[in-house]
Coordinates of C-alpha atoms in Angstrom, one line a residue:
Chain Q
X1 CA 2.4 13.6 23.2
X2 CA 5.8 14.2 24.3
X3 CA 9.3 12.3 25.0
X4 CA 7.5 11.4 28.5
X5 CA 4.9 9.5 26.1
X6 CA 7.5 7.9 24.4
X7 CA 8.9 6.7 27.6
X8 CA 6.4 5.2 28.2
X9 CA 6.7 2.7 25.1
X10 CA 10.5 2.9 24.6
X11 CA 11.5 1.7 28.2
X12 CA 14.7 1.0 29.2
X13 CA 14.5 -2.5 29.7
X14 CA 12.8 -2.8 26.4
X15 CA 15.5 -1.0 24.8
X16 CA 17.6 -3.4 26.2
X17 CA 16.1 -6.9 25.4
X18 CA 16.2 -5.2 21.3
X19 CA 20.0 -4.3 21.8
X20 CA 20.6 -7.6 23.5
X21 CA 18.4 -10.1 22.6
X22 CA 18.1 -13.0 24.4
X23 CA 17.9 -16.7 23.3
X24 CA 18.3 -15.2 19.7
X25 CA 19.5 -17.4 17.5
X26 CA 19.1 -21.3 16.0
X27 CA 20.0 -24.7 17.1
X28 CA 22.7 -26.1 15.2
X29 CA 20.2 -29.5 14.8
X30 CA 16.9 -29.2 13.1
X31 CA 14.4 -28.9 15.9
X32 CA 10.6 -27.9 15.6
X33 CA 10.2 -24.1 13.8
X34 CA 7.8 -22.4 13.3
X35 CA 7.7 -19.1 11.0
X36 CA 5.5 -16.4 11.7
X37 CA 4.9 -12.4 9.5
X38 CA 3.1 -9.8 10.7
X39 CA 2.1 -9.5 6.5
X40 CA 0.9 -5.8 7.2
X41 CA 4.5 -4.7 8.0
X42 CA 6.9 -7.5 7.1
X43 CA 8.1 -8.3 10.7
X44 CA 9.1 -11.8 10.7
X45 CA 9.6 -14.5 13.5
X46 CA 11.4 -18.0 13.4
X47 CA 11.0 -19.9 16.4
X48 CA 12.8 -23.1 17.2
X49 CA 11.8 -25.1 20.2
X50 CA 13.6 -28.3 22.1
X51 CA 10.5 -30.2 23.3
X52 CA 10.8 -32.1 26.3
X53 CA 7.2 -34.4 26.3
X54 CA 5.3 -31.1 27.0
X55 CA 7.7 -29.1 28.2
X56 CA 9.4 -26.3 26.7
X57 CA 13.1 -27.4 26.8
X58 CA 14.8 -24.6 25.1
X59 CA 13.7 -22.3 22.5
X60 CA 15.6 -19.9 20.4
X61 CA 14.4 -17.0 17.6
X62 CA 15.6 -15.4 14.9
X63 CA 13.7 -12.6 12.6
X64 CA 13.4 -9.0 11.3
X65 CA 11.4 -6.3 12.8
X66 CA 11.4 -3.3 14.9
X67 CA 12.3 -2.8 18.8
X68 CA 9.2 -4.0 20.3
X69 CA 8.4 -7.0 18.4
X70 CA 12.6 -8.0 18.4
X71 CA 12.2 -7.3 22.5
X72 CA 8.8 -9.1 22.6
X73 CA 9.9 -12.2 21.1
X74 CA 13.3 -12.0 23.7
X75 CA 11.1 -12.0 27.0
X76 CA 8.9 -14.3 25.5
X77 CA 11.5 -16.9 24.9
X78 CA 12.8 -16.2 28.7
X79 CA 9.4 -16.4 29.8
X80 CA 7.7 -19.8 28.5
X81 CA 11.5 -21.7 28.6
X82 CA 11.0 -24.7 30.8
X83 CA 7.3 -24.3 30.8
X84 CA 4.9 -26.8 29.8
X85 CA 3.2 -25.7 26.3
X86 CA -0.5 -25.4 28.6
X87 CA 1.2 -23.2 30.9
X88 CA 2.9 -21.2 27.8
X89 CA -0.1 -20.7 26.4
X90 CA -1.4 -19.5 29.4
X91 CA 1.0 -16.8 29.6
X92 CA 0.3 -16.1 25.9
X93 CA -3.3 -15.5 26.5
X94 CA -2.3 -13.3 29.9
X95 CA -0.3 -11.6 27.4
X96 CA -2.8 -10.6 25.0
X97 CA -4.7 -9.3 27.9
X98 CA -2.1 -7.0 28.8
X99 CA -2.5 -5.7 25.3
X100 CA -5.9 -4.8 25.6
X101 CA -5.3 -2.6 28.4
X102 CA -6.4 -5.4 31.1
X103 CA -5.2 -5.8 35.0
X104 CA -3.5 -9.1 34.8
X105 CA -0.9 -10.6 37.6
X106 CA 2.2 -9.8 35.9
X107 CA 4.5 -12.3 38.8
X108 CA 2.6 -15.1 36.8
X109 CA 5.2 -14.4 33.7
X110 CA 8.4 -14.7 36.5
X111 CA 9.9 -12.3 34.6
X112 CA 9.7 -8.8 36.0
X113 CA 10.9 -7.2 32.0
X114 CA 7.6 -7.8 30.6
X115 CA 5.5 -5.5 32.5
X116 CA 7.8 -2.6 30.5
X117 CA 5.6 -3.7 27.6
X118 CA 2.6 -2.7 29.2
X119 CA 3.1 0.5 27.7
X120 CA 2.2 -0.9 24.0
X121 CA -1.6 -0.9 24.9
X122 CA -1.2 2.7 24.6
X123 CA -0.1 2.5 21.0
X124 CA -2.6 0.4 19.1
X125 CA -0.5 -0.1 15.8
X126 CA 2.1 -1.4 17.8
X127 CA 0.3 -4.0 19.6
X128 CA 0.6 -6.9 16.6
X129 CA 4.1 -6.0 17.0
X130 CA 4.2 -7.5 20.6
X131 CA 2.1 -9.8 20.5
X132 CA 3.7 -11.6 17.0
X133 CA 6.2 -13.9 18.9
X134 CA 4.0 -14.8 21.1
X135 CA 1.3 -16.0 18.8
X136 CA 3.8 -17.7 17.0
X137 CA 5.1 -20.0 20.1
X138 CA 1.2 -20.5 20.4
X139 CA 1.9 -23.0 17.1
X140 CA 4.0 -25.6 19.1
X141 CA 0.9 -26.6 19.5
X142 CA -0.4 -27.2 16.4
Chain B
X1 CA -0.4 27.6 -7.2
X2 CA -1.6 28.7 -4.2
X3 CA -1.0 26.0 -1.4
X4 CA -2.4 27.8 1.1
X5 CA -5.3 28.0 -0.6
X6 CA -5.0 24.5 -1.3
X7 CA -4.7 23.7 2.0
X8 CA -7.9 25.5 3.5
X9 CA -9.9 23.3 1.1
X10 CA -8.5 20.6 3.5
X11 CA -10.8 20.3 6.4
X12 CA -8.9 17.5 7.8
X13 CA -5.6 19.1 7.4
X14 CA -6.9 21.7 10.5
X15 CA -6.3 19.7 13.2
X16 CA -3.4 18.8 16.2
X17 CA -1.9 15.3 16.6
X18 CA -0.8 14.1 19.7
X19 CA -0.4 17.9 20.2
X20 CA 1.3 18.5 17.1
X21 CA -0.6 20.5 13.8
X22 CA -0.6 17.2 11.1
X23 CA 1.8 17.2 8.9
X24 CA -0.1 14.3 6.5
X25 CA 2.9 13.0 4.2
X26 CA 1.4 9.3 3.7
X27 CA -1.1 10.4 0.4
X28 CA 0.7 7.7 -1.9
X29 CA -1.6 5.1 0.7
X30 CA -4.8 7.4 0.5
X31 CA -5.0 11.0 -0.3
X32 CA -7.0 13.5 1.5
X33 CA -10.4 14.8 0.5
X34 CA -11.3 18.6 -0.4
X35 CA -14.4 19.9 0.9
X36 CA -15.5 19.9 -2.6
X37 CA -15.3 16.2 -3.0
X38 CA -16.7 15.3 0.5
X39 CA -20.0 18.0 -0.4
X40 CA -20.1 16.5 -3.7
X41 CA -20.7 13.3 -1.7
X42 CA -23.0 14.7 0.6
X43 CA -25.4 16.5 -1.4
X44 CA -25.5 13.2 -4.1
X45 CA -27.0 11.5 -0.5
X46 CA -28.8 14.1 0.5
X47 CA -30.7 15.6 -2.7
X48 CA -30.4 13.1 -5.5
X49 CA -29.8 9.1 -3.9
X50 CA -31.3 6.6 -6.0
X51 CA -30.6 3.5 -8.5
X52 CA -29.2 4.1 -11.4
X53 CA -30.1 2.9 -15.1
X54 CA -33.3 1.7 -14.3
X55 CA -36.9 3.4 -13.2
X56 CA -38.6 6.2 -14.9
X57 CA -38.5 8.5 -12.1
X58 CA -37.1 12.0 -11.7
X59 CA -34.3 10.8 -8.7
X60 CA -34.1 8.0 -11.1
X61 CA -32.2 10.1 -14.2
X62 CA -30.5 12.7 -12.1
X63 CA -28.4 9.9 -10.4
X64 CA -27.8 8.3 -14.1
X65 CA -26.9 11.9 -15.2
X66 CA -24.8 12.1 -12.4
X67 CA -22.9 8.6 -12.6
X68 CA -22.6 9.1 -16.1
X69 CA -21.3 12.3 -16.0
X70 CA -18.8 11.4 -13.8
X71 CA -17.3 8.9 -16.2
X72 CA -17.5 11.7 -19.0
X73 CA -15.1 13.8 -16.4
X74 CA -12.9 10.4 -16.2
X75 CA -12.8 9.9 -20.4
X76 CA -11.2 14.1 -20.7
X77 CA -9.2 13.8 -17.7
X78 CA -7.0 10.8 -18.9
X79 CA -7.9 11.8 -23.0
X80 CA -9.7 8.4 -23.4
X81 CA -11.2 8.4 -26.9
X82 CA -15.0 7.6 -25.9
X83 CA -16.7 6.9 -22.6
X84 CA -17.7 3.8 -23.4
X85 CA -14.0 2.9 -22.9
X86 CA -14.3 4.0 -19.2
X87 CA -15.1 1.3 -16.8
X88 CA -15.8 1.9 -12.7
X89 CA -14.8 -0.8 -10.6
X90 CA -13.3 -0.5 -7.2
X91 CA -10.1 0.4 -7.7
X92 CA -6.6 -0.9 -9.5
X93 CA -6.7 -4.3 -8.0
X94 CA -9.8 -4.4 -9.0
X95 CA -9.4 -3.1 -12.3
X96 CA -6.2 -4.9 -12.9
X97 CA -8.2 -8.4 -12.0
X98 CA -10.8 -7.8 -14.4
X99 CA -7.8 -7.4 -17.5
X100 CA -6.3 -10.8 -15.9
X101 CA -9.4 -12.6 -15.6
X102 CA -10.9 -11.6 -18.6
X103 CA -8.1 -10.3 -21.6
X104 CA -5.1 -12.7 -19.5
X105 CA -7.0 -15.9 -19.2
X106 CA -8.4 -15.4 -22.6
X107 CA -5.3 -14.7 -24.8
X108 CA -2.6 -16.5 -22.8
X109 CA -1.9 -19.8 -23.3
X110 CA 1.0 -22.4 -22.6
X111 CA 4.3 -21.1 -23.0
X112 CA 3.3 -17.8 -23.5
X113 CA 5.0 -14.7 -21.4
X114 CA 3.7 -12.4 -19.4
X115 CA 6.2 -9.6 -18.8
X116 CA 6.3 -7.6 -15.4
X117 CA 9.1 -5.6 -13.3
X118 CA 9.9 -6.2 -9.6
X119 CA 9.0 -2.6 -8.7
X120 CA 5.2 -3.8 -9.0
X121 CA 2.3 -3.7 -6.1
X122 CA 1.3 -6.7 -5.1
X123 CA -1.7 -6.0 -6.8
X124 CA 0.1 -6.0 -10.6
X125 CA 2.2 -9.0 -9.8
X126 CA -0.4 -11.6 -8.2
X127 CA -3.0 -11.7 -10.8
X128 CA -0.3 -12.2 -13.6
X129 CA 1.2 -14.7 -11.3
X130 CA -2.2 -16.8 -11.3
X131 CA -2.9 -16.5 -15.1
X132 CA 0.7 -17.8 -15.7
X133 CA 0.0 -21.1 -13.5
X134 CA -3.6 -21.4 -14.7
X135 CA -2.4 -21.0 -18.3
X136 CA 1.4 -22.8 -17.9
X137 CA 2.7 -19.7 -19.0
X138 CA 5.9 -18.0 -17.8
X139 CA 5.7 -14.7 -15.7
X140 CA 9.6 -12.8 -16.4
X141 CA 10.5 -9.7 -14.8
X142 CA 12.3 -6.7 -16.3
X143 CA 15.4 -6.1 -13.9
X144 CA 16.2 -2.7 -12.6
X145 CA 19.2 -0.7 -13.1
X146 CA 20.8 0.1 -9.8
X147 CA 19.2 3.1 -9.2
X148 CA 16.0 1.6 -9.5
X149 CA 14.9 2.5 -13.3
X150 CA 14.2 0.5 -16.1
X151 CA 17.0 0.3 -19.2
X152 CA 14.6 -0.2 -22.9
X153 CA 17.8 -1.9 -23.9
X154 CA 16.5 -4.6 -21.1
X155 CA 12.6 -4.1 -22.5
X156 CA 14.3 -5.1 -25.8
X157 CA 15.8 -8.0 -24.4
X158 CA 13.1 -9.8 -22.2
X159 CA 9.9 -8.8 -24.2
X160 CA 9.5 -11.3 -27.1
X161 CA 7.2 -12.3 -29.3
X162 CA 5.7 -14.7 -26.9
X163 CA 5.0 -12.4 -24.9
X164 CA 1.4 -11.5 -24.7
X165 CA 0.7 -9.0 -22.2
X166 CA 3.1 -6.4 -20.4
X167 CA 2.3 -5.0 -16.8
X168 CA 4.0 -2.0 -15.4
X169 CA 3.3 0.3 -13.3
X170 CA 3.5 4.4 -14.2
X171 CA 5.2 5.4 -11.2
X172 CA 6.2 3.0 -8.8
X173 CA 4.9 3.5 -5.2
X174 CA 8.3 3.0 -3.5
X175 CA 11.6 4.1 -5.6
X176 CA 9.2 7.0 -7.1
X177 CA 10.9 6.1 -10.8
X178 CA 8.8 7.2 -13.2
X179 CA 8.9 4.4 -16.0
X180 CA 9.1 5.0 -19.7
X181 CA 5.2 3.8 -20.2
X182 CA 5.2 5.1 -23.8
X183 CA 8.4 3.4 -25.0
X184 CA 7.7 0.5 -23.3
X185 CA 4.1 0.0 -25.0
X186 CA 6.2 0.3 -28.8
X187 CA 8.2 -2.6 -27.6
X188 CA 5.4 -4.1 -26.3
X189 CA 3.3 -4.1 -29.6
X190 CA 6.3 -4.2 -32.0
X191 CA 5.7 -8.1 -30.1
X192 CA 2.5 -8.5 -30.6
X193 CA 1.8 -7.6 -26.7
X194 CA -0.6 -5.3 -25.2
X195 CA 0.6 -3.2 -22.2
X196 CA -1.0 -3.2 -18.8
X197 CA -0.4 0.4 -16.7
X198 CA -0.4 0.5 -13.3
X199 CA -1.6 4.2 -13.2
X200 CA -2.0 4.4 -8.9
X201 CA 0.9 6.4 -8.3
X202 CA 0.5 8.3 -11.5
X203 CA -3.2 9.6 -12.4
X204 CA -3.5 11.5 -9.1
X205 CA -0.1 13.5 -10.0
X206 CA 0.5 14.1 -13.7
X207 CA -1.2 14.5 -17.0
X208 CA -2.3 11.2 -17.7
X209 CA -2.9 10.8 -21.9
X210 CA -3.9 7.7 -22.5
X211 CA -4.3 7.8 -26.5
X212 CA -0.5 9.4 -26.7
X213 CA 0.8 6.7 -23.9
X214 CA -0.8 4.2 -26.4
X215 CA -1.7 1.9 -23.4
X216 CA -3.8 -1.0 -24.2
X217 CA -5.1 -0.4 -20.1
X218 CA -4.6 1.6 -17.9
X219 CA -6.0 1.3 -14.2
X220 CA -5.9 4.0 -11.1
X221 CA -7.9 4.3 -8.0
X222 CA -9.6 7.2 -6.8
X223 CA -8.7 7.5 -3.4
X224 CA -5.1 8.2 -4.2
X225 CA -6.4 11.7 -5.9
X226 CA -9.0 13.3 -3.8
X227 CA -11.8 10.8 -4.4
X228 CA -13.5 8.7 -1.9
X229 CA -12.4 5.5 -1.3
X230 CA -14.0 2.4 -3.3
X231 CA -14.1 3.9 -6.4
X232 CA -11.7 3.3 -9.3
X233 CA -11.2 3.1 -13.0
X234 CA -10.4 0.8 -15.7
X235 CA -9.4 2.6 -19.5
X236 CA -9.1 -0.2 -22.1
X237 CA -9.0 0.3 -26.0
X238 CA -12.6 0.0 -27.6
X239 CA -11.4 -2.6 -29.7
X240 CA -9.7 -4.8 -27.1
X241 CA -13.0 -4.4 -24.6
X242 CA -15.7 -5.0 -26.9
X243 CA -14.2 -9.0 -27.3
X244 CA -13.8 -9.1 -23.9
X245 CA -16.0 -11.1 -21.3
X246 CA -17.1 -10.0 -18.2
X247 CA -15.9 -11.5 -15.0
X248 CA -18.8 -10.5 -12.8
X249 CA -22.6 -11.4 -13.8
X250 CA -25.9 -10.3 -12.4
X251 CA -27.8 -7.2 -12.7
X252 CA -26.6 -4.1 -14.4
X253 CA -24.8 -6.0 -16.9
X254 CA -27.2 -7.7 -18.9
X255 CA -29.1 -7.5 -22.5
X256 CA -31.5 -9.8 -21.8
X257 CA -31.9 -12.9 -19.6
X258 CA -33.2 -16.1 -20.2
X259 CA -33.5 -19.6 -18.8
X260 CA -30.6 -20.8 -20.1
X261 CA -28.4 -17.9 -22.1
X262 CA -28.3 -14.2 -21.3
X263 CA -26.6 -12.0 -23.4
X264 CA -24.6 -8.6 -21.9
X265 CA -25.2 -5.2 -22.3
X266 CA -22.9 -2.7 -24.4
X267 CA -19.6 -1.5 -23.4
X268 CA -19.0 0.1 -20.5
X269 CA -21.7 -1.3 -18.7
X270 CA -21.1 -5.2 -19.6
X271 CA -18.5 -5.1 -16.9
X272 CA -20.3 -3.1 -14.0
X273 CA -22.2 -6.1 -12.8
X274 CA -24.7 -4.9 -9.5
X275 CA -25.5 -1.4 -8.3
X276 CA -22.6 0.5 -9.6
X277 CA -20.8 2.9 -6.7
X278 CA -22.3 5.8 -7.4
X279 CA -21.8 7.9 -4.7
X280 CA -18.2 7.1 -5.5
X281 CA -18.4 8.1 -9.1
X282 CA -20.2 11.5 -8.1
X283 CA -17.1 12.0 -6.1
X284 CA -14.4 11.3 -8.2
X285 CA -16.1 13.7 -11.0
X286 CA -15.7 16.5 -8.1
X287 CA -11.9 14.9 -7.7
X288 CA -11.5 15.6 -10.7
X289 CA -13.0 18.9 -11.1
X290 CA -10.9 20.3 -8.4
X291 CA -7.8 18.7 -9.2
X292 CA -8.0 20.1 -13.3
X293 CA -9.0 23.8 -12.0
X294 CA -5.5 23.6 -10.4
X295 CA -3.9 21.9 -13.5
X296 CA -2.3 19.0 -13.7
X297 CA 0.7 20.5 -15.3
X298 CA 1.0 23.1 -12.4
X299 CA 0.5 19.8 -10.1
X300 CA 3.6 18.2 -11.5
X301 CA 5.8 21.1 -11.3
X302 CA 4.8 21.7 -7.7
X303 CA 5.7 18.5 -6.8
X304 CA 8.5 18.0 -8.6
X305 CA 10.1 21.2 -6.6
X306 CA 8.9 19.5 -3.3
X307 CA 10.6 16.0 -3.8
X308 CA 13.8 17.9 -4.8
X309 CA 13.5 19.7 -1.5
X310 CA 12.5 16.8 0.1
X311 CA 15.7 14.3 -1.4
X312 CA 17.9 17.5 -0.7
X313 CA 17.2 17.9 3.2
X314 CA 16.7 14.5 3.6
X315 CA 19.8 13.7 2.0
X316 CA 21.4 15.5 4.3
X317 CA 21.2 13.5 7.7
X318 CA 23.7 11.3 8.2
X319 CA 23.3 7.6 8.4
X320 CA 20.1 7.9 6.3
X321 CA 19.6 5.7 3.2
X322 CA 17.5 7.2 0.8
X323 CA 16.0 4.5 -2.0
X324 CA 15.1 4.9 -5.7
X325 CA 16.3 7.5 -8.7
X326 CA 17.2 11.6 -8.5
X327 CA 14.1 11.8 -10.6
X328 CA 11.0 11.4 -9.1
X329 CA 7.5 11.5 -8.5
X330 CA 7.0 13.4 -4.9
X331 CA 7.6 10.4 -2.7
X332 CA 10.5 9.8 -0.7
X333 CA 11.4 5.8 0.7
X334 CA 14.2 5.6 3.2
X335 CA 15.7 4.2 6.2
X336 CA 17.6 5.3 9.0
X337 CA 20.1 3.2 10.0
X338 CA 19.8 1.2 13.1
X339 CA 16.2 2.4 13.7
X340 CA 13.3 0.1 12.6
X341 CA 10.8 2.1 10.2
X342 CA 8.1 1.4 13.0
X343 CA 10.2 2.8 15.6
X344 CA 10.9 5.9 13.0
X345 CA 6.7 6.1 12.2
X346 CA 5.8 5.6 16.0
X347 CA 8.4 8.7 17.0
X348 CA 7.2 10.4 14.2
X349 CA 3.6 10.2 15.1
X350 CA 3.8 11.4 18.5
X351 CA 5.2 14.7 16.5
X352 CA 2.0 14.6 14.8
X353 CA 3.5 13.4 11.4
X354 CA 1.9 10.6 9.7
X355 CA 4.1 8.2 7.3
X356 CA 4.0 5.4 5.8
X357 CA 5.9 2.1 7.2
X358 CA 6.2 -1.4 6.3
X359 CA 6.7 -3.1 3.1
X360 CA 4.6 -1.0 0.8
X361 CA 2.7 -3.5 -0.9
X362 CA 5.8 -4.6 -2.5
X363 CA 7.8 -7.7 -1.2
X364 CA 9.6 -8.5 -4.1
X365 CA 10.9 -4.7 -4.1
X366 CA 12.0 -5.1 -0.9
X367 CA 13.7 -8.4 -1.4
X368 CA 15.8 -6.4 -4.2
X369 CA 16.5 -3.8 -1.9
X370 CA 17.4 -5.8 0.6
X371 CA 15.7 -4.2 3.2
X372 CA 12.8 -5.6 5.3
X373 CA 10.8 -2.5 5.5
X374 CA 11.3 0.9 4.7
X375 CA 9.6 4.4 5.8
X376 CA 7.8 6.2 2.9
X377 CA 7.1 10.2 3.3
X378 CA 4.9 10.6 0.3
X379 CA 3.5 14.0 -1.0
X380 CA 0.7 16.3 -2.6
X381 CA -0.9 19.2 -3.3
X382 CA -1.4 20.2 0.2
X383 CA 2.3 19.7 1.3
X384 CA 4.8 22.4 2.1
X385 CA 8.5 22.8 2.2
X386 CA 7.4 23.6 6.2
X387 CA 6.0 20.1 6.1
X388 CA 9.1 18.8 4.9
X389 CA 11.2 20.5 7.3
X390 CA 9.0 18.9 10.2
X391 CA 9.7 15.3 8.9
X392 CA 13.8 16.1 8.7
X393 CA 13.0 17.5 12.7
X394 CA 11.4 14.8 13.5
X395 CA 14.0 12.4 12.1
X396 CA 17.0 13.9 13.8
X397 CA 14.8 13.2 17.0
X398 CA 13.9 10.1 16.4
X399 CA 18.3 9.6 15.8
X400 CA 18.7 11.4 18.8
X401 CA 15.9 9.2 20.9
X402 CA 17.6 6.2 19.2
X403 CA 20.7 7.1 20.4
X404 CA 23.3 3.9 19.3
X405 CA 21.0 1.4 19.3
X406 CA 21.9 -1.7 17.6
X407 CA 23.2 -5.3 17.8

């Protein structure tokens, strides 16, 4: 493996969300949060959400870990705001797909960013670090 | 020593990662194996498999000869005083359990102290954690001195004689500090305590005396020193065994059953319930065989010249924080600034060097380091200055990949 290889994972736009992430941060009221850890490494995700009925009002994060689970948990939040919770975890599941290495229809997300993650499926150990936000907005719906 | 030498016994160690040779600096998680331990393992399968302690028949007695020879290599390697005080489990959580479960829930009681530092595993802190709430009793922590070491002055002051039982590890598995064991176990039984040692980080990489550490117990894995994985040991004092209960019943571990009382079988075996691992035992006796015709003392000084290397080169990259004591066992836990310890491993490994990242095993270490994570670069017999010198290359990479990244 090379810097090309490293490319792959480290995109640009990737490199961006971690440098500036987006929706990070908490509501100054006490909405819905959720905690999540990845207990193998000690990445840590807490997501507050603004429910709407079923919709996904708002939702903001804050959390320790490294670039790709910080920039996951960025495009995540852009992806599944305004979206009803079925539809969100619809995109979580796509998600998880795109993990595994699967062809999925990345317009469905309407946000071009998160195809740059593609490039984790390539990296096995990093794949719980993408995919930790994401299973943590699954537990609005718990 | 001759590392070279060392090396070649390596198979593993002959091979290119992601187009890289491996530079393997992650043994404090699981050492690699010798060709003399994984033939040792081999030919136990191959020419001598069978059940142990039981049976008349020729396969029969070589594996018991085997098995129990194994533990007579364990009883001289750490100067235990008989072999009966040699116990094969699974490993140190394993071993640790069994001295919770069985001396802790015995000889604790409410309002009664169990002493521990925050530089524990996970798997010396839970266990005394559960006794304290099943018993009522109170689990207190030694602090650290900045650095990362333990002051006696502070033993002095938080061991009592309520205390009952002291856990500490030999060597911790993320500062590196290599903790006053002997000292501590005075204190510990000027209280009336016994003392628990964490000997992981310690039995694959010094001489290990039990009887002159005066340890009450004394638990380390096998996998950490050349042995296969699954198979660990548990050292406890004659004395403090023999009125001990087991915590696992079935076969193996009985006198004689009947329909409604059983009685156990002698020390060591009361506590091996089920088919001991024996192919594990077979290969921790070659472990050891191979590690003591190297010497343990030329071990120690080997190492100790690499972590100096190691603390020295690494010292010297800028915006690098480098955690735990000057003096240390041959383990190095750092961060660099602004670049997540995954990020760090995942550059790393496409240079084809392996290290550890994440919290170690050790949350409430990390809580007093402040840090969320950290990357480990942790070394043995089979590392080289060169090895070293790839890690510092591949950190200024990973700085220079990096770049400024932060927010």
């Amino acid at each position: 493996m090379s810097h090309i290889d490293l490319d792959t994972l480290y995109r640009q736009v990737i490199m961006d969300h971690y440098k500036h992430p987006r929706n990070r941060g908490t509501f100054d009221d006490e909405p819905l949060t959720v905690e999540m850890n990845n207990p193998t490494c000690g990445d840590r995700i807490f997501l507050q959400f603004k429910l709407d009925g079923d919709v996904l009002e708002d939702l903001k994060f804050t959390g320790e870990g490294c670039s790709i689970s910080l920039a996951s948990a960025s495009m995540m939040t852009q992806a599944v705001k305004g979206k009803t919770i079925k539809e969100a975890l619809h995109l979580s599941e796509l998600f998880s797909k795109m993990m595994l290495g699967e062809e999925v229809d990345f317009e469905e997300f309407g946000l071009d960013d998160i195809e740059a993650l593609q490039g984790v499926s390539n990296f096995p150990p990093r794949i719980r670090c993408a995919t930790l936000a994401w299973k943590a907005m699954e537990k609005v719906d718990q | 020593m001759d590392v070279q030498a060392i090396r070649e016994q390596f198979p593993i160690l002959n091979q290119e990662v992601n187009g890289h040779p491996l530079v393997y600096l992650d043994s404090s998680a699981t050492s690699q194996k010798p060709i003399q331990v994984i033939e040792a393992v081999d030919s136990y399968y191959r020419l001598h498999n069978s059940n142990v302690h039981r049976g008349v028949h020729t396969l029969g007695s070589r594996a018991t000869d085997l098995y129990e020879g194994a533990r007579e290599k364990v009883k001289n390697f750490i100067n235990a005083k008989t072999s009966t005080e040699i116990i094969f489990n699974r490993g140190t959580t394993t071993a640790l359990n069994i001295v919770a479960q069985s001396y802790g829930l015995a000889n604790v009681s409410e309002g009664d102290e169990i002493v521990i530092t925050p530089m524990e595993h996970h798997s010396n802190i839970i266990p005394w954690q559960q006794v304290a709430k099943v018993k009522g009793a109170t689990l207190k922590y030694i602090p650290l001195q900045e650095d990362g070491t333990i002051s006696l002055d502070d033993v002095r002051n938080i061991v009592t004689t309520n205390t009952k039982i002291v856990a500490v590890a030999h060597v911790s598995n993320v500062l590196g500090s290599i903790n006053p064991v002997k000292e501590i176990a005075t204190i510990a039984h000027e209280n009336g305590a016994v003392i628990v040692v964490d000997g992981a980080q310690s039995a694959p990489h010094v001489n290990v005396d039990v009887q002159d550490l005066n340890c009450d117990f004394y638990a380390f894995s096998g996998h950490k020193m050349c042995a296969p994985t699954g198979i660990g040991v548990l050292y406890g004092k004659q004395e403090l065994l023999e009125k001990m209960e087991p915590v696992e019943f079935g076969g193996e571990m009985i006198d004689f059953v009947e329909k409604y009382d059983s009685t156990w079988k002698e020390l060591p075996w009361k506590f091996e319930g089920g088919t001991p691992i024996i192919a594990g035992a077979v290969g921790l006796g070659a472990a050891i065989d191979f590690l003591t015709d190297i010497g343990m003392d030329n071990i120690h000084a080997y190492e100790e010249k690499l972590a100096a290397y190691a603390l020295d080169r690494l010292g010297a990259i800028d915006d690098l924080t480098i955690y735990g004591p000057k003096e240390r066992a041959a383990l190095v836990t750092f961060n660099l600034d602004d670049v997540h310890p995954h990020d760090v491993s995942t550059v790393l490994d496409t240079e084809g060097i392996a290290i550890r990242a994440g919290h170690h095993c050790a949350q409430v270490l990390m809580k007093w380091l402040n840090a969320s994570a950290t990357a480990r670069a942790s070394m043995y017999i089979y590392n080289t200055e060169e090895d070293i010198d790839r890690l510092v290359d591949g950190l200024l990479k990973t700085k220079e990949y990096f770049g400024n990244v932060s927010y």
